[in-house]
Short mmCIF file of C-alpha atoms and ligand atoms in Angstrom, two decimals:
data_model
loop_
_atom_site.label_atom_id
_atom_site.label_comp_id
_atom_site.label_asym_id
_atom_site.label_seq_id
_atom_site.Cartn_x
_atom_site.Cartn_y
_atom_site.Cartn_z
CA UNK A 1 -5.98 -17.96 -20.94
CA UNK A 2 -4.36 -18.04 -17.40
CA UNK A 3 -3.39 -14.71 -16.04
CA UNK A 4 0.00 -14.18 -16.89
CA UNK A 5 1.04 -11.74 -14.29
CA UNK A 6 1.60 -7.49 -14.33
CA UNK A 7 5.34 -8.10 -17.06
CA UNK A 8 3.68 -9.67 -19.36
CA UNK A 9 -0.41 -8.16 -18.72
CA UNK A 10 1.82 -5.12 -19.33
CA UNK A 11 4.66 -5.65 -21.53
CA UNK A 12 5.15 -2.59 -23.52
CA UNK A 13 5.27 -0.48 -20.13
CA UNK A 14 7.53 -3.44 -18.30
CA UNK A 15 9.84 -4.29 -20.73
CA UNK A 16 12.75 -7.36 -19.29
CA UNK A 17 14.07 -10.01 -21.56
CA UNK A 18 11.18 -13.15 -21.27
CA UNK A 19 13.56 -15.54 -19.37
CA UNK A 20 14.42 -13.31 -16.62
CA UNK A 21 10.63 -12.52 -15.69
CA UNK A 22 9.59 -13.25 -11.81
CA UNK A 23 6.10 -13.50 -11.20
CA UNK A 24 3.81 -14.88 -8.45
CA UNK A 25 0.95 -13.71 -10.94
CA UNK A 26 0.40 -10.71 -8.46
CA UNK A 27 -1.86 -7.69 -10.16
CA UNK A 28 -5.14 -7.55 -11.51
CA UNK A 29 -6.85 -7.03 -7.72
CA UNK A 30 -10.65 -6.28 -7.41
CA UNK A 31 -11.93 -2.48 -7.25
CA UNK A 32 -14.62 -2.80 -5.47
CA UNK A 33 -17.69 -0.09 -4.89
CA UNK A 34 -18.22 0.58 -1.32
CA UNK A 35 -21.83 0.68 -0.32
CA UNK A 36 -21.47 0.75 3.63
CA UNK A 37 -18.82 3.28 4.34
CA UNK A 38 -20.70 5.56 1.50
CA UNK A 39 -24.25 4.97 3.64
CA UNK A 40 -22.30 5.53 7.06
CA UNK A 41 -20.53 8.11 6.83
CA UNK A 42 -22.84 9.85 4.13
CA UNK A 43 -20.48 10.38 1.86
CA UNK A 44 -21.98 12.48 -1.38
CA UNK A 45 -19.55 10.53 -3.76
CA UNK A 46 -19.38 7.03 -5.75
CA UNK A 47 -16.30 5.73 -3.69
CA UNK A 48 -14.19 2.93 -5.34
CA UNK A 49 -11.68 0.54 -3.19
CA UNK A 50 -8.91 -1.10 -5.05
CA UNK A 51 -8.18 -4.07 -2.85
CA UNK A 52 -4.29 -4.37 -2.86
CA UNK A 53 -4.22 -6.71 0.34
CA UNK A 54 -5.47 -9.67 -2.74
CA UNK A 55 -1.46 -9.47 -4.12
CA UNK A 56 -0.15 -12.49 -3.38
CA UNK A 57 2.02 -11.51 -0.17
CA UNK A 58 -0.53 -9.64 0.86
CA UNK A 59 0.26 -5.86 -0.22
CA UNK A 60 0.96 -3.52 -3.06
CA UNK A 61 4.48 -3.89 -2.92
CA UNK A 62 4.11 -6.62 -5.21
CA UNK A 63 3.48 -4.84 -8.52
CA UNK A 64 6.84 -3.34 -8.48
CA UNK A 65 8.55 -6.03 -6.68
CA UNK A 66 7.92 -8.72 -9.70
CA UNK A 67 9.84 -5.86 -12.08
CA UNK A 68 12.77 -5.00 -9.32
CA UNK A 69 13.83 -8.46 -9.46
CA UNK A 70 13.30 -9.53 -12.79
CA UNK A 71 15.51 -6.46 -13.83
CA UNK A 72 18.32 -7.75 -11.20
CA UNK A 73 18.09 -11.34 -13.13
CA UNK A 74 18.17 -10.20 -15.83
CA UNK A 75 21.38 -8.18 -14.59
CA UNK A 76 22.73 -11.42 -13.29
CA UNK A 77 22.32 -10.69 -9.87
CA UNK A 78 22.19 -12.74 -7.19
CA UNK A 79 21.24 -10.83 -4.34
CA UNK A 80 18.69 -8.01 -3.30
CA UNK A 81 18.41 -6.42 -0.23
CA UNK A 82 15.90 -3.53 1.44
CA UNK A 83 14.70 -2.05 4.58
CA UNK A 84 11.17 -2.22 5.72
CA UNK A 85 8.33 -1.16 7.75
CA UNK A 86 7.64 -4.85 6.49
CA UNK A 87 5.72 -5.21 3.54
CA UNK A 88 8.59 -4.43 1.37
CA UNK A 89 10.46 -7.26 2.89
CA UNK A 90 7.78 -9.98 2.69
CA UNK A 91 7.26 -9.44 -0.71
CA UNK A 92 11.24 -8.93 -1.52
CA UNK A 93 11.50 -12.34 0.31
CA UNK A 94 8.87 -14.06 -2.02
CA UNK A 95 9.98 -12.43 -4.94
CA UNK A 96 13.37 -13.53 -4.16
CA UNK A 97 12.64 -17.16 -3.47
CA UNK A 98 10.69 -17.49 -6.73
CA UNK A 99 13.60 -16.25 -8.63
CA UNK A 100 16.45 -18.50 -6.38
CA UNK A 101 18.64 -15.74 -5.38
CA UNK A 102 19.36 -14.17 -2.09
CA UNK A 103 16.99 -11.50 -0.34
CA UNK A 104 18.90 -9.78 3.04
CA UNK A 105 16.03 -7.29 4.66
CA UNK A 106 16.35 -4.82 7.21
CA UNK A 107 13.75 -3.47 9.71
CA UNK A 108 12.72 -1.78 12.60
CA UNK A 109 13.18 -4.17 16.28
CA UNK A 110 9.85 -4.75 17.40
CA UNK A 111 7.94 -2.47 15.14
CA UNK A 112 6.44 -4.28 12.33
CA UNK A 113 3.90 -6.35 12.42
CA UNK A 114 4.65 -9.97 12.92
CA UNK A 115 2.49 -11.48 10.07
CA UNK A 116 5.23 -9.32 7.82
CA UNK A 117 8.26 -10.85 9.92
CA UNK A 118 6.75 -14.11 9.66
CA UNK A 119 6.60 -13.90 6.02
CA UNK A 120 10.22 -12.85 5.54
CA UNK A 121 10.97 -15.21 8.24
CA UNK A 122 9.53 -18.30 6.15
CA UNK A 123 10.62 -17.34 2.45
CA UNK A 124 14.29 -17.88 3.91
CA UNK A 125 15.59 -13.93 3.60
CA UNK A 126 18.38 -13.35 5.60
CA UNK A 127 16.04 -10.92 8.47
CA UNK A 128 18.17 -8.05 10.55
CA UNK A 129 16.46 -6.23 12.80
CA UNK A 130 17.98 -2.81 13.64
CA UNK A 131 17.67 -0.95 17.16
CA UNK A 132 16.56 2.09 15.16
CA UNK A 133 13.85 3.07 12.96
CA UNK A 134 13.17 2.72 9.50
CA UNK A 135 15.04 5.82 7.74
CA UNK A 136 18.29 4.32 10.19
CA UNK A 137 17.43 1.08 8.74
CA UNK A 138 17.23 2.66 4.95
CA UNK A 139 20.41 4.19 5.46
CA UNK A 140 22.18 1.41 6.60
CA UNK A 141 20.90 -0.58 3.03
CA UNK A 142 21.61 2.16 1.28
CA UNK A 143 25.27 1.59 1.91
CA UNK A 144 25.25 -1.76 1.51
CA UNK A 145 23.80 -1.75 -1.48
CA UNK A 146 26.97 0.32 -3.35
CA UNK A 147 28.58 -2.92 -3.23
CA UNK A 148 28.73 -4.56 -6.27
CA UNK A 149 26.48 -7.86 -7.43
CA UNK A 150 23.18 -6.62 -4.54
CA UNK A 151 20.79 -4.80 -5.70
CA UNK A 152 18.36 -2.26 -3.58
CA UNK A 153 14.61 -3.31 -3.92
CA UNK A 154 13.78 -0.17 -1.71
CA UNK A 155 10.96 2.32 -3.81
CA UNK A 156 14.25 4.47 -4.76
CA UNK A 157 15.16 1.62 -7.18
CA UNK A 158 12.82 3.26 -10.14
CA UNK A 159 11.69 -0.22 -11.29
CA UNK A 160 9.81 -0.28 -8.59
CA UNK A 161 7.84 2.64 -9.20
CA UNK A 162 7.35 1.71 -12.59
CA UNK A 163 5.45 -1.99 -11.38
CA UNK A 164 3.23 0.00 -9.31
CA UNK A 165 1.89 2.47 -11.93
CA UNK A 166 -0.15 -0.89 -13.20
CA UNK A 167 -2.27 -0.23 -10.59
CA UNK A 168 -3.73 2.73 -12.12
CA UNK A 169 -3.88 1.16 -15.71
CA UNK A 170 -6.01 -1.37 -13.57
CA UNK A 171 -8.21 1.34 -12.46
CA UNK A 172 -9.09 3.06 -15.64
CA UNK A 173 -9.69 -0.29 -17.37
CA UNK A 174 -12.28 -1.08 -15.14
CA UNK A 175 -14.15 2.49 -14.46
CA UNK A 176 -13.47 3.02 -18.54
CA UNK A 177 -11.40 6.47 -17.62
CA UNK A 178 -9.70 7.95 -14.34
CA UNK A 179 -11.76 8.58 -10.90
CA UNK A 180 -11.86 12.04 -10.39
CA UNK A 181 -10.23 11.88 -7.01
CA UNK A 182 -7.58 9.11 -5.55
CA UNK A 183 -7.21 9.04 -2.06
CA UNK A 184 -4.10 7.09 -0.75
CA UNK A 185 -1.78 6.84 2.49
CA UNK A 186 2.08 7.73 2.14
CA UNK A 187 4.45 6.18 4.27
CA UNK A 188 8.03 6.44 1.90
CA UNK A 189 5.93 8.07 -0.30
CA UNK A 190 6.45 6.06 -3.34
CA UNK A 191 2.96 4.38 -4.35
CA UNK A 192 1.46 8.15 -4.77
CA UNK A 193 3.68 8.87 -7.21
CA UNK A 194 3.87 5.30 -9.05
CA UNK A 195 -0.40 5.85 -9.46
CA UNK A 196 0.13 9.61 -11.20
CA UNK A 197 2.47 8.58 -13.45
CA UNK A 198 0.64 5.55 -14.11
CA UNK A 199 -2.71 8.15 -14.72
CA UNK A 200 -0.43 10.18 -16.93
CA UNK A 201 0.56 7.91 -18.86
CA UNK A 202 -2.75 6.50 -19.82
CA UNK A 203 -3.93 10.22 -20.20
CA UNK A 204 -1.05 11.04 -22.89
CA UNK A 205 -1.60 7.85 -24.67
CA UNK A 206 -5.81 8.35 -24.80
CA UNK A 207 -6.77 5.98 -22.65
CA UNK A 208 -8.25 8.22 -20.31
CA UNK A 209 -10.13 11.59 -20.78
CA UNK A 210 -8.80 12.91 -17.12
CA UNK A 211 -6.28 12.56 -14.58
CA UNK A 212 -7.09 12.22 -10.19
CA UNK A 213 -6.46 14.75 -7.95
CA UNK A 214 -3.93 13.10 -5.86
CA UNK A 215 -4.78 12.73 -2.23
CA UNK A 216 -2.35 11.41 0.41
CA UNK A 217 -2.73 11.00 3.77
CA UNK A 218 0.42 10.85 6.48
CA UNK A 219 -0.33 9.52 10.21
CA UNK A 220 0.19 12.82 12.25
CA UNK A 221 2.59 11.27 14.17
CA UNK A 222 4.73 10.53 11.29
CA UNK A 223 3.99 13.81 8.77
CA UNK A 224 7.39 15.18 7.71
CA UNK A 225 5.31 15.62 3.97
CA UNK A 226 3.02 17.83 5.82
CA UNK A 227 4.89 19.24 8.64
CA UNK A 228 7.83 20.12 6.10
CA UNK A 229 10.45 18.93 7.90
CA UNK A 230 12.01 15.21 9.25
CA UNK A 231 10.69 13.41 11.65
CA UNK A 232 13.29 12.05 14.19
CA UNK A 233 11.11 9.59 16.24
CA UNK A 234 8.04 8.86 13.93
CA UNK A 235 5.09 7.50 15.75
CA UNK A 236 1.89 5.76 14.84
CA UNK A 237 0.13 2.89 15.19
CA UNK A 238 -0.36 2.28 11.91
CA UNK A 239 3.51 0.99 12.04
CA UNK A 240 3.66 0.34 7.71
CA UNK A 241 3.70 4.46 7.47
CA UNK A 242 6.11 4.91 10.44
CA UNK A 243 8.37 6.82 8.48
CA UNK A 244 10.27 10.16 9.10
CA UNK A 245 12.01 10.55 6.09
CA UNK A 246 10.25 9.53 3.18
CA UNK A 247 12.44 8.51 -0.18
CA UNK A 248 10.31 10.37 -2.44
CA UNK A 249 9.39 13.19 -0.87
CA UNK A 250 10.00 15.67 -3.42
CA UNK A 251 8.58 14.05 -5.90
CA UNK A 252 5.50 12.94 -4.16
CA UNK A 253 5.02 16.86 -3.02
CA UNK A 254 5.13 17.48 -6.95
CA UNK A 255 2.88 14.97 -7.71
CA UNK A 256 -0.36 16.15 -4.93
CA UNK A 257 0.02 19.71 -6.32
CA UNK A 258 0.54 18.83 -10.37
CA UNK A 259 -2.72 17.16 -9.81
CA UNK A 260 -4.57 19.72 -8.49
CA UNK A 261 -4.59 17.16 -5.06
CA UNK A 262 -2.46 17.87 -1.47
CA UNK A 263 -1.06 15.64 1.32
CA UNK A 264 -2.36 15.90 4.53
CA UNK A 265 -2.68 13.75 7.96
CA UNK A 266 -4.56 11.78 9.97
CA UNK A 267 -4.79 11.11 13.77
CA UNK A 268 -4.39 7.44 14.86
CA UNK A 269 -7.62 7.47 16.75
CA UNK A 270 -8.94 8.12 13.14
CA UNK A 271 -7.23 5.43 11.11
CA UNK A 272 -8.05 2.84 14.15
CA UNK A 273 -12.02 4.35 13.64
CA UNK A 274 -11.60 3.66 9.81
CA UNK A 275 -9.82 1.18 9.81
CA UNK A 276 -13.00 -0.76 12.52
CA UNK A 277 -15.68 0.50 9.92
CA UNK A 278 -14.21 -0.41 6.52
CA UNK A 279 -14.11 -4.22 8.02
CA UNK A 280 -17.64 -3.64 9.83
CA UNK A 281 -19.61 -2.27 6.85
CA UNK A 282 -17.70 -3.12 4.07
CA UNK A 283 -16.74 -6.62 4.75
CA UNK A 284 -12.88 -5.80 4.11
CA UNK A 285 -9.93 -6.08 6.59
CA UNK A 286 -7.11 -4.04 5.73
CA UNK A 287 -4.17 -3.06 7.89
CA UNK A 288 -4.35 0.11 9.78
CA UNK A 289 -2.25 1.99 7.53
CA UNK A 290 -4.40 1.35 4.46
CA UNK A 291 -7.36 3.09 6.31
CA UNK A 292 -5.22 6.41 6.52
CA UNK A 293 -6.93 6.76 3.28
CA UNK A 294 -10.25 6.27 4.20
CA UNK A 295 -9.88 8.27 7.86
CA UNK A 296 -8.58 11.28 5.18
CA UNK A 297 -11.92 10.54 2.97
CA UNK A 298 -14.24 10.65 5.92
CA UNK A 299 -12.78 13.66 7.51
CA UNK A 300 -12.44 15.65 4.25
CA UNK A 301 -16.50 14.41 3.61
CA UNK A 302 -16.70 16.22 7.09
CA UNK A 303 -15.15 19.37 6.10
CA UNK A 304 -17.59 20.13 2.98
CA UNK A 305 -14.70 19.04 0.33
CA UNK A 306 -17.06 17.15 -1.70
CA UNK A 307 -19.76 18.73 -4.04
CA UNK A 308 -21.39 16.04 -4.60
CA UNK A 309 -21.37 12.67 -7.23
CA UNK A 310 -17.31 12.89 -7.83
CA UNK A 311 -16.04 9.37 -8.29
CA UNK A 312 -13.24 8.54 -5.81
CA UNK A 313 -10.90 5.26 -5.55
CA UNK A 314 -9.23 4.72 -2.39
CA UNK A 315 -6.56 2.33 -2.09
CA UNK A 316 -6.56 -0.34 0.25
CA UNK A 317 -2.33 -1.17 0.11
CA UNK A 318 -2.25 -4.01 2.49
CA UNK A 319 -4.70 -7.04 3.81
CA UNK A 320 -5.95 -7.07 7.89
CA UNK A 321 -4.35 -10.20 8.45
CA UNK A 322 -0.93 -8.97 8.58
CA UNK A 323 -1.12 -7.30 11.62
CA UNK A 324 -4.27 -9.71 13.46
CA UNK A 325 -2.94 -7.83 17.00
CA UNK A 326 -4.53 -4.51 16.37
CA UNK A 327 -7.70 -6.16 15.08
CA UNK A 328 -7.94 -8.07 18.51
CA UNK A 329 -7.10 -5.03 20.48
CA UNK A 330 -10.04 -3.05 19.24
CA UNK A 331 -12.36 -5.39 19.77
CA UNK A 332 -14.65 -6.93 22.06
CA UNK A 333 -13.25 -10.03 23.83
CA UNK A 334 -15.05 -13.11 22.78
CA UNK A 335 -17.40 -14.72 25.25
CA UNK A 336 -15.54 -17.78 27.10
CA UNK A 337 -18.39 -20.46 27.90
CA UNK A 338 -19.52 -24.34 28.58
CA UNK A 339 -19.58 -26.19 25.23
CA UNK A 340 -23.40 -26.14 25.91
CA UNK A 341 -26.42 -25.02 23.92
CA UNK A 342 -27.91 -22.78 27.12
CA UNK A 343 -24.67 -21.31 27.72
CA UNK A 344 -24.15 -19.87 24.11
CA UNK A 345 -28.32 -18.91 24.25
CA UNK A 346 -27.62 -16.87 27.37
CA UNK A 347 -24.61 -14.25 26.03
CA UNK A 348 -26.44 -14.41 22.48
CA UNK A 349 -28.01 -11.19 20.81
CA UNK A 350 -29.11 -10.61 17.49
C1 AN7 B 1 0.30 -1.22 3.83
O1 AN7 B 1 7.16 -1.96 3.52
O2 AN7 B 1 7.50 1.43 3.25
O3 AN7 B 1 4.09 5.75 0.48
O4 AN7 B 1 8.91 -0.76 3.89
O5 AN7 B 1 3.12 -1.17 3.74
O6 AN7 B 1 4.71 3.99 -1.18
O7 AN7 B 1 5.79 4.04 1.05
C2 AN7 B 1 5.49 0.21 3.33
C3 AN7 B 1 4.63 1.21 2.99
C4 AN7 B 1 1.08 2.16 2.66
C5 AN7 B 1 3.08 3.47 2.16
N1 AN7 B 1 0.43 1.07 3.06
O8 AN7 B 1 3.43 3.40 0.81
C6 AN7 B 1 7.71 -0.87 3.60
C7 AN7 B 1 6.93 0.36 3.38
C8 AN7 B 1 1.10 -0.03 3.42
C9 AN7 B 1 2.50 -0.06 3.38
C10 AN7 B 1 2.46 2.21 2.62
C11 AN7 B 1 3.19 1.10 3.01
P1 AN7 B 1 4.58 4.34 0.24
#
């Protein structure tokens, strides 16, 4: 049988009338066991990495982007509109070109990364880009979006949230319960609450024997989780968690100490270090934001956290190629030379 897609893989938990349903068949991504960061960094744990940069627009945001806007057709609406570090409004783009209604997005001038512009750009959304940050550029939609007949696709919109818990169903149905850790990067803060409930659920309903400790990592230049307060100017390279003001904030704070877990941060020289050695020996590209996860692993690995054979998933949110600039800026310049056999020989080393 073909893959139907996360509404109807999941129907009970996504419930929308059948004709309304928008899919681009996004969910059931790889989890993956990591063999090279594990012998690296000697890590004493069996480390997972769920692979959302496979969705089909490239990120996470999918999951709960096919369930936003099926609920808003099924409402009868004909436009949706967000704000974005970016990967919200590639995939509210898509999402909204499938269906054949109207996406408007809003983000940050000159701070996302263009793959994500590019991908709003060609779905046909209607693309604003606000001399301001993100949280300006939430506000702004927010507004907007108290008009009647457009609907918010932002992670406040709880069908959102609800998509991404499949993420975690995905998990336990292929390690057979819940890791014992889940280490994940917050930007808005959304996706670390979407996985808990998701483990909860599948805990009440015996599907799993446990529940993760939820882990979240902020870029320290963009913390207000961990510095408990808002961020005016957020900084960080890794420009999908650029965020001073995250949406679910109080919940997401509930959620790390529920599950016995925390948030914390991570230095940008770290993600850039993780986010190098996950592609190096792993094989995977992700964005730099993803690897906020994976600089938090390695430096909690560093600090003694681990005991020793606790099974850990880390979540990989978005794929490499959506930001190809940072990838190029890290690394060695490739060698220009004569289309000739000698001149290849002489700058070759294996
Ligand atoms: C690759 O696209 O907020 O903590 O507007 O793109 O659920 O916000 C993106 C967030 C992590 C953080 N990794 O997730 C947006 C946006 C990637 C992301 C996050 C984002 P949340």
């Amino acid at each position: 049988m073909l893959y139907p897609g996360l509404i109807r893989q999941y129907r009970t938990y996504l419930p929308v009338a059948e004709e309304a349903v928008v899919t681009l068949h996004e969910g059931r991504t790889p989890l993956f066991e990591s063999k090279g960061l594990v012998k690296k960094f000697n890590l004493p744990i069996q480390l997972y990495l769920k692979l959302e940069g496979l969705n089909p627009t490239g990120s996470f945001k999918d999951r709960g982007m096919t369930y936003a806007v099926s609920k808003a057709v099924e409402m009868g609406t004909k436009a949706i509109i967000c704000a974005s570090t970016g990967n919200t409004s590639a995939s509210a783009a898509a999402y909204a070109a499938r269906a054949g209604i109207a996406a408007m997005v809003v983000v940050p001038e000159g701070k996302i990364a263009l793959g994500k512009l590019s991908q709003a750009q060609i779905h046909g959304a209607q693309v604003f880009q606000v001399k301001g940050n993100f949280d300006e550029a939430l506000a702004v939609v927010k507004k907007i979006s108290e008009q009647d007949g457009i609907i918010l696709v932002n992670s406040i919109n709880p069908h959102r949230l609800l998509g991404q818990q499949t993420a975690a169903f995905e998990i336990v149905e292929d390690l057979g319960d819940a890791p014992d850790y889940h280490f994940i990067p917050v930007g808005n803060a959304g996706n670390i609450v979407a996985y808990y409930r998701g483990y909860t659920r599948y805990f009440e309903e015996g599907k799993a024997k446990q529940k993760p400790k939820m882990c979240g990592f902020q870029a320290a230049g963009s913390a207000p989780i961990v510095l408990n307060k808002i961020i005016e100017h957020p900084e960080t390279v890794a420009s999908a968690i650029r965020i001073g003001n995250p949406a679910n904030w109080q919940p997401a704070k509930e959620v790390a100490k529920e599950s016995g877990g925390f948030i914390d941060k991570v230095e940008d020289e770290e993600i850039l270090a993780a986010y190098e050695a996950v592609a190096q020996v792993d094989g995977f590209f992700c964005e730099p934001a993803s690897a906020a996860s994976i600089a938090g692993l390695i430096k909690k690995a560093k600090e003694g956290f681990f005991k020793g054979g606790e099974k850990v998933v880390c979540t990989l949110t978005g794929h490499g190629l959506k930001d190809p600039d940072q990838a190029i800026a890290l690394s060695p310049k490739p060698h220009v030379v004569e289309a000739r056999v000698e001149a290849v020989l002489e700058k070759l080393k294996w």
